Amino acid sequence: MLTCFLRTVILYLVIVLAMRVMGKRQIGQLQPSELVVAILISEVAAVPMQDLGVPLVYGVIPIFALLALELLWSALCARSVRMRNLLCGRPSVLIREGVPDQRQLFDLRINAAELMEELRLKDVFDIGTVTCAVLETNGRLSVLVKPGDRPVTAAKAGLPTSDDASRVTLLIVQGRLIEKNLRAEGKDRRWLAEILRGKGLRSPADVFLMTIDDLGRVVVFPADRPLREKKEEAV
């Protein structure tokens, strides 16, 4: 029992040391290679911790080997942009001047609802106010809002805010109509058809994203034809 306790304490201290050397990143900020190392270290440490027949050194040496590899990769990435792009990937621009890049979203397997959720987590409820949104290599979304739509800037400039929308509702997400949201806004399919006709669209299947705010303003992003055809082929 004492031996098991001591082995666990030693492995715990070794892992804490390894994580400390790797840096102060949070789990959501880890690059792919760092996340792989963190998972492998936990797996390697579990074997000698549970099986007393396995020498302790069989757990310690792999941990330090993984740590050495991670430090080596980090040094190479710091010196070479090409190596960093190879190991960590490149940031992806998802929104430009209020318009979502549907091709990029499809390639990254991100749907419109997920994109809007990430924007709301950044306190952005109107996609039209976004100048640029970038998906970083660590999986986090960076959002740059247009200067006139930044709350602090508007307040300092004394701009009126009474006409600002406080809520945006999703009506169509990648060709799928959300009926309950349509009814909650007091609208019906006839109203929807008129709006779509005004945009030169025939049905919800032609829409990538459609929203309405609490002031009644409607925003519609038509679906890219090549993207929709690619999805149909995949099905």
C-alpha positions as YAML, in Angstrom:
chain: A
units: angstrom
residues:
- id: 1
  name: MET
  ca: [0.00, 0.00, 0.00]
- id: 2
  name: LEU
  ca: [2.78, 2.42, 0.91]
- id: 3
  name: THR
  ca: [4.62, 1.56, -2.29]
- id: 4
  name: CYS
  ca: [1.54, 2.32, -4.38]
- id: 5
  name: PHE
  ca: [1.09, 5.63, -2.59]
- id: 6
  name: LEU
  ca: [4.71, 6.67, -3.10]
- id: 7
  name: ARG
  ca: [4.64, 5.72, -6.80]
- id: 8
  name: THR
  ca: [1.49, 7.77, -7.27]
- id: 9
  name: VAL
  ca: [3.03, 10.80, -5.55]
- id: 10
  name: ILE
  ca: [6.20, 10.56, -7.64]
- id: 11
  name: LEU
  ca: [4.27, 10.28, -10.91]
- id: 12
  name: TYR
  ca: [2.03, 13.15, -9.86]
- id: 13
  name: LEU
  ca: [5.04, 15.39, -9.22]
- id: 14
  name: VAL
  ca: [6.62, 14.36, -12.54]
- id: 15
  name: ILE
  ca: [3.44, 15.17, -14.48]
- id: 16
  name: VAL
  ca: [3.02, 18.52, -12.72]
- id: 17
  name: LEU
  ca: [6.64, 19.34, -13.57]
- id: 18
  name: ALA
  ca: [6.08, 18.35, -17.20]
- id: 19
  name: MET
  ca: [2.94, 20.47, -17.49]
- id: 20
  name: ARG
  ca: [4.75, 23.38, -15.83]
- id: 21
  name: VAL
  ca: [7.58, 23.16, -18.33]
- id: 22
  name: MET
  ca: [5.11, 23.06, -21.24]
- id: 23
  name: GLY
  ca: [3.75, 26.46, -20.21]
- id: 24
  name: LYS
  ca: [0.68, 28.14, -18.77]
- id: 25
  name: ARG
  ca: [-1.84, 27.41, -21.49]
- id: 26
  name: GLN
  ca: [-5.36, 26.38, -20.61]
- id: 27
  name: ILE
  ca: [-6.82, 23.25, -22.16]
- id: 28
  name: GLY
  ca: [-8.83, 25.30, -24.69]
- id: 29
  name: GLN
  ca: [-5.63, 27.07, -25.79]
- id: 30
  name: LEU
  ca: [-3.52, 24.00, -26.46]
- id: 31
  name: GLN
  ca: [-2.18, 23.47, -29.94]
- id: 32
  name: PRO
  ca: [-2.88, 20.01, -31.46]
- id: 33
  name: SER
  ca: [0.62, 18.68, -30.67]
- id: 34
  name: GLU
  ca: [0.38, 19.93, -27.07]
- id: 35
  name: LEU
  ca: [-2.99, 18.29, -26.56]
- id: 36
  name: VAL
  ca: [-1.64, 14.99, -27.91]
- id: 37
  name: VAL
  ca: [1.32, 15.14, -25.51]
- id: 38
  name: ALA
  ca: [-0.98, 15.91, -22.56]
- id: 39
  name: ILE
  ca: [-3.18, 12.90, -23.39]
- id: 40
  name: LEU
  ca: [-0.21, 10.57, -23.90]
- id: 41
  name: ILE
  ca: [1.41, 11.64, -20.62]
- id: 42
  name: SER
  ca: [-1.77, 10.79, -18.70]
- id: 43
  name: GLU
  ca: [-1.97, 7.38, -20.41]
- id: 44
  name: VAL
  ca: [1.70, 6.57, -19.84]
- id: 45
  name: ALA
  ca: [1.54, 7.56, -16.16]
- id: 46
  name: ALA
  ca: [-1.55, 5.43, -15.53]
- id: 47
  name: VAL
  ca: [0.22, 2.13, -16.29]
- id: 48
  name: PRO
  ca: [2.92, 2.11, -13.54]
- id: 49
  name: MET
  ca: [0.45, 3.81, -11.18]
- id: 50
  name: GLN
  ca: [-2.02, 0.91, -11.44]
- id: 51
  name: ASP
  ca: [0.35, -2.01, -12.01]
- id: 52
  name: LEU
  ca: [2.98, -2.35, -9.31]
- id: 53
  name: GLY
  ca: [4.73, -4.98, -11.41]
- id: 54
  name: VAL
  ca: [5.76, -2.31, -13.93]
- id: 55
  name: PRO
  ca: [8.95, -0.50, -12.91]
- id: 56
  name: LEU
  ca: [8.38, 3.15, -12.08]
- id: 57
  name: VAL
  ca: [11.08, 4.19, -14.51]
- id: 58
  name: TYR
  ca: [8.92, 2.81, -17.36]
- id: 59
  name: GLY
  ca: [6.51, 5.62, -16.67]
- id: 60
  name: VAL
  ca: [8.96, 8.41, -15.88]
- id: 61
  name: ILE
  ca: [11.20, 7.98, -18.94]
- id: 62
  name: PRO
  ca: [8.36, 8.13, -21.54]
- id: 63
  name: ILE
  ca: [6.98, 11.24, -19.84]
- id: 64
  name: PHE
  ca: [10.29, 13.07, -20.09]
- id: 65
  name: ALA
  ca: [10.75, 11.77, -23.66]
- id: 66
  name: LEU
  ca: [7.36, 13.23, -24.65]
- id: 67
  name: LEU
  ca: [8.24, 16.47, -22.90]
- id: 68
  name: ALA
  ca: [11.54, 16.67, -24.77]
- id: 69
  name: LEU
  ca: [9.78, 16.10, -28.09]
- id: 70
  name: GLU
  ca: [7.23, 18.82, -27.33]
- id: 71
  name: LEU
  ca: [9.97, 21.29, -26.40]
- id: 72
  name: LEU
  ca: [11.81, 20.40, -29.61]
- id: 73
  name: TRP
  ca: [8.68, 20.93, -31.74]
- id: 74
  name: SER
  ca: [7.98, 24.21, -29.96]
- id: 75
  name: ALA
  ca: [11.52, 25.43, -30.68]
- id: 76
  name: LEU
  ca: [11.19, 24.43, -34.36]
- id: 77
  name: CYS
  ca: [7.81, 26.17, -34.64]
- id: 78
  name: ALA
  ca: [9.25, 29.32, -33.10]
- id: 79
  name: ARG
  ca: [12.04, 29.37, -35.69]
- id: 80
  name: SER
  ca: [10.13, 28.22, -38.76]
- id: 81
  name: VAL
  ca: [6.74, 29.48, -39.96]
- id: 82
  name: ARG
  ca: [6.50, 26.53, -42.34]
- id: 83
  name: MET
  ca: [6.99, 24.05, -39.50]
- id: 84
  name: ARG
  ca: [4.38, 25.83, -37.38]
- id: 85
  name: ASN
  ca: [1.87, 25.71, -40.23]
- id: 86
  name: LEU
  ca: [2.59, 22.01, -40.69]
- id: 87
  name: LEU
  ca: [2.10, 21.09, -37.02]
- id: 88
  name: CYS
  ca: [-0.50, 23.63, -35.90]
- id: 89
  name: GLY
  ca: [-2.30, 24.52, -39.11]
- id: 90
  name: ARG
  ca: [-3.33, 28.01, -40.23]
- id: 91
  name: PRO
  ca: [-5.97, 30.38, -38.90]
- id: 92
  name: SER
  ca: [-9.17, 30.37, -40.97]
- id: 93
  name: VAL
  ca: [-11.24, 33.46, -41.75]
- id: 94
  name: LEU
  ca: [-14.92, 32.56, -41.26]
- id: 95
  name: ILE
  ca: [-16.55, 35.98, -41.68]
- id: 96
  name: ARG
  ca: [-15.50, 38.92, -43.86]
- id: 97
  name: GLU
  ca: [-17.36, 42.24, -43.66]
- id: 98
  name: GLY
  ca: [-20.46, 40.65, -42.15]
- id: 99
  name: VAL
  ca: [-20.65, 37.80, -44.69]
- id: 100
  name: PRO
  ca: [-19.86, 34.20, -43.62]
- id: 101
  name: ASP
  ca: [-17.43, 32.25, -45.81]
- id: 102
  name: GLN
  ca: [-19.60, 29.21, -46.50]
- id: 103
  name: ARG
  ca: [-16.84, 27.27, -48.28]
- id: 104
  name: GLN
  ca: [-14.53, 27.67, -45.30]
- id: 105
  name: LEU
  ca: [-17.28, 26.69, -42.86]
- id: 106
  name: PHE
  ca: [-18.10, 23.57, -44.88]
- id: 107
  name: ASP
  ca: [-14.43, 22.54, -45.04]
- id: 108
  name: LEU
  ca: [-14.12, 22.96, -41.25]
- id: 109
  name: ARG
  ca: [-17.43, 21.15, -40.65]
- id: 110
  name: ILE
  ca: [-18.94, 24.13, -38.81]
- id: 111
  name: ASN
  ca: [-22.63, 24.82, -39.37]
- id: 112
  name: ALA
  ca: [-24.36, 28.18, -39.16]
- id: 113
  name: ALA
  ca: [-25.89, 27.50, -35.74]
- id: 114
  name: GLU
  ca: [-22.47, 26.71, -34.26]
- id: 115
  name: LEU
  ca: [-21.04, 29.87, -35.79]
- id: 116
  name: MET
  ca: [-23.81, 32.01, -34.27]
- id: 117
  name: GLU
  ca: [-23.28, 30.31, -30.91]
- id: 118
  name: GLU
  ca: [-19.59, 31.19, -30.95]
- id: 119
  name: LEU
  ca: [-20.43, 34.78, -31.85]
- id: 120
  name: ARG
  ca: [-22.88, 35.03, -28.95]
- id: 121
  name: LEU
  ca: [-20.18, 33.80, -26.60]
- id: 122
  name: LYS
  ca: [-18.21, 36.83, -27.79]
- id: 123
  name: ASP
  ca: [-21.23, 39.08, -27.03]
- id: 124
  name: VAL
  ca: [-21.90, 39.52, -30.74]
- id: 125
  name: PHE
  ca: [-25.54, 38.91, -31.69]
- id: 126
  name: ASP
  ca: [-25.62, 40.46, -35.16]
- id: 127
  name: ILE
  ca: [-23.35, 38.84, -37.73]
- id: 128
  name: GLY
  ca: [-23.62, 41.97, -39.86]
- id: 129
  name: THR
  ca: [-21.59, 43.93, -37.30]
- id: 130
  name: VAL
  ca: [-18.56, 41.66, -37.70]
- id: 131
  name: THR
  ca: [-15.66, 42.97, -39.74]
- id: 132
  name: CYS
  ca: [-13.66, 39.76, -39.43]
- id: 133
  name: ALA
  ca: [-13.95, 36.50, -37.50]
- id: 134
  name: VAL
  ca: [-10.96, 34.15, -37.44]
- id: 135
  name: LEU
  ca: [-10.85, 30.58, -36.16]
- id: 136
  name: GLU
  ca: [-7.43, 30.31, -34.53]
- id: 137
  name: THR
  ca: [-5.26, 27.21, -34.58]
- id: 138
  name: ASN
  ca: [-6.15, 26.47, -30.93]
- id: 139
  name: GLY
  ca: [-9.86, 26.28, -31.85]
- id: 140
  name: ARG
  ca: [-10.91, 29.65, -30.45]
- id: 141
  name: LEU
  ca: [-12.78, 32.27, -32.43]
- id: 142
  name: SER
  ca: [-11.38, 35.81, -32.63]
- id: 143
  name: VAL
  ca: [-13.95, 38.44, -33.58]
- id: 144
  name: LEU
  ca: [-13.35, 42.01, -34.75]
- id: 145
  name: VAL
  ca: [-16.51, 44.14, -34.62]
- id: 146
  name: LYS
  ca: [-17.02, 47.21, -36.78]
- id: 147
  name: PRO
  ca: [-16.01, 50.41, -34.92]
- id: 148
  name: GLY
  ca: [-19.49, 51.91, -34.99]
- id: 149
  name: ASP
  ca: [-20.95, 48.78, -33.39]
- id: 150
  name: ARG
  ca: [-18.58, 48.55, -30.44]
- id: 151
  name: PRO
  ca: [-20.58, 49.39, -27.29]
- id: 152
  name: VAL
  ca: [-17.74, 51.24, -25.55]
- id: 153
  name: THR
  ca: [-16.93, 53.34, -28.59]
- id: 154
  name: ALA
  ca: [-20.60, 54.22, -29.11]
- id: 155
  name: ALA
  ca: [-21.00, 55.30, -25.51]
- id: 156
  name: LYS
  ca: [-17.88, 57.45, -25.55]
- id: 157
  name: ALA
  ca: [-18.98, 59.10, -28.78]
- id: 158
  name: GLY
  ca: [-22.46, 59.74, -27.38]
- id: 159
  name: LEU
  ca: [-24.16, 57.84, -30.17]
- id: 160
  name: PRO
  ca: [-27.83, 56.91, -29.67]
- id: 161
  name: THR
  ca: [-28.40, 53.27, -28.79]
- id: 162
  name: SER
  ca: [-32.19, 53.20, -28.53]
- id: 163
  name: ASP
  ca: [-32.46, 51.60, -31.97]
- id: 164
  name: ASP
  ca: [-29.99, 48.83, -31.25]
- id: 165
  name: ALA
  ca: [-31.33, 45.29, -31.35]
- id: 166
  name: SER
  ca: [-30.84, 43.23, -28.20]
- id: 167
  name: ARG
  ca: [-31.94, 39.84, -29.55]
- id: 168
  name: VAL
  ca: [-31.39, 37.98, -32.80]
- id: 169
  name: THR
  ca: [-33.39, 34.85, -33.68]
- id: 170
  name: LEU
  ca: [-32.37, 32.16, -36.14]
- id: 171
  name: LEU
  ca: [-35.07, 31.38, -38.70]
- id: 172
  name: ILE
  ca: [-33.19, 29.30, -41.28]
- id: 173
  name: VAL
  ca: [-29.92, 27.44, -40.73]
- id: 174
  name: GLN
  ca: [-28.27, 25.91, -43.79]
- id: 175
  name: GLY
  ca: [-31.54, 25.30, -45.63]
- id: 176
  name: ARG
  ca: [-33.48, 24.10, -42.58]
- id: 177
  name: LEU
  ca: [-36.42, 26.20, -41.41]
- id: 178
  name: ILE
  ca: [-36.80, 26.47, -37.62]
- id: 179
  name: GLU
  ca: [-40.58, 26.45, -37.36]
- id: 180
  name: LYS
  ca: [-40.82, 27.21, -33.63]
- id: 181
  name: ASN
  ca: [-38.68, 30.31, -34.00]
- id: 182
  name: LEU
  ca: [-40.81, 31.48, -36.93]
- id: 183
  name: ARG
  ca: [-43.97, 31.10, -34.85]
- id: 184
  name: ALA
  ca: [-42.35, 32.74, -31.82]
- id: 185
  name: GLU
  ca: [-41.70, 35.83, -33.93]
- id: 186
  name: GLY
  ca: [-45.36, 35.96, -34.96]
- id: 187
  name: LYS
  ca: [-44.55, 35.08, -38.58]
- id: 188
  name: ASP
  ca: [-45.83, 32.40, -40.91]
- id: 189
  name: ARG
  ca: [-44.69, 30.67, -44.08]
- id: 190
  name: ARG
  ca: [-46.49, 33.20, -46.30]
- id: 191
  name: TRP
  ca: [-44.43, 36.02, -44.77]
- id: 192
  name: LEU
  ca: [-41.30, 33.90, -45.15]
- id: 193
  name: ALA
  ca: [-42.05, 33.19, -48.82]
- id: 194
  name: GLU
  ca: [-42.50, 36.90, -49.51]
- id: 195
  name: ILE
  ca: [-39.18, 37.76, -47.88]
- id: 196
  name: LEU
  ca: [-37.39, 35.05, -49.84]
- id: 197
  name: ARG
  ca: [-38.99, 36.13, -53.12]
- id: 198
  name: GLY
  ca: [-37.80, 39.65, -52.46]
- id: 199
  name: LYS
  ca: [-34.27, 38.27, -52.20]
- id: 200
  name: GLY
  ca: [-34.64, 36.23, -55.39]
- id: 201
  name: LEU
  ca: [-34.81, 32.93, -53.48]
- id: 202
  name: ARG
  ca: [-37.33, 30.18, -53.97]
- id: 203
  name: SER
  ca: [-37.31, 28.25, -50.70]
- id: 204
  name: PRO
  ca: [-35.42, 27.81, -47.37]
- id: 205
  name: ALA
  ca: [-33.19, 25.32, -49.18]
- id: 206
  name: ASP
  ca: [-31.63, 28.27, -51.00]
- id: 207
  name: VAL
  ca: [-30.70, 30.00, -47.72]
- id: 208
  name: PHE
  ca: [-27.50, 29.52, -45.74]
- id: 209
  name: LEU
  ca: [-28.55, 31.68, -42.78]
- id: 210
  name: MET
  ca: [-31.59, 33.86, -42.04]
- id: 211
  name: THR
  ca: [-32.10, 35.87, -38.85]
- id: 212
  name: ILE
  ca: [-34.54, 38.42, -37.47]
- id: 213
  name: ASP
  ca: [-33.91, 40.79, -34.55]
- id: 214
  name: ASP
  ca: [-36.35, 42.25, -32.03]
- id: 215
  name: LEU
  ca: [-36.72, 45.36, -34.20]
- id: 216
  name: GLY
  ca: [-37.99, 43.26, -37.10]
- id: 217
  name: ARG
  ca: [-34.86, 43.61, -39.21]
- id: 218
  name: VAL
  ca: [-34.24, 40.53, -41.35]
- id: 219
  name: VAL
  ca: [-30.84, 39.38, -42.59]
- id: 220
  name: VAL
  ca: [-30.59, 36.70, -45.28]
- id: 221
  name: PHE
  ca: [-27.44, 34.99, -46.59]
- id: 222
  name: PRO
  ca: [-28.12, 32.93, -49.75]
- id: 223
  name: ALA
  ca: [-26.45, 29.54, -49.93]
- id: 224
  name: ASP
  ca: [-23.51, 29.20, -52.28]
- id: 225
  name: ARG
  ca: [-24.62, 27.02, -55.17]
- id: 226
  name: PRO
  ca: [-21.33, 25.04, -55.38]
- id: 227
  name: LEU
  ca: [-21.47, 24.35, -51.66]
- id: 228
  name: ARG
  ca: [-25.02, 23.03, -51.80]
- id: 229
  name: GLU
  ca: [-24.22, 20.79, -54.76]
- id: 230
  name: LYS
  ca: [-21.21, 19.40, -52.91]
- id: 231
  name: LYS
  ca: [-23.40, 18.56, -49.91]
- id: 232
  name: GLU
  ca: [-25.93, 16.77, -52.11]
- id: 233
  name: GLU
  ca: [-23.14, 14.71, -53.66]
- id: 234
  name: ALA
  ca: [-21.89, 13.78, -50.18]
- id: 235
  name: VAL
  ca: [-25.37, 12.57, -49.22]
...
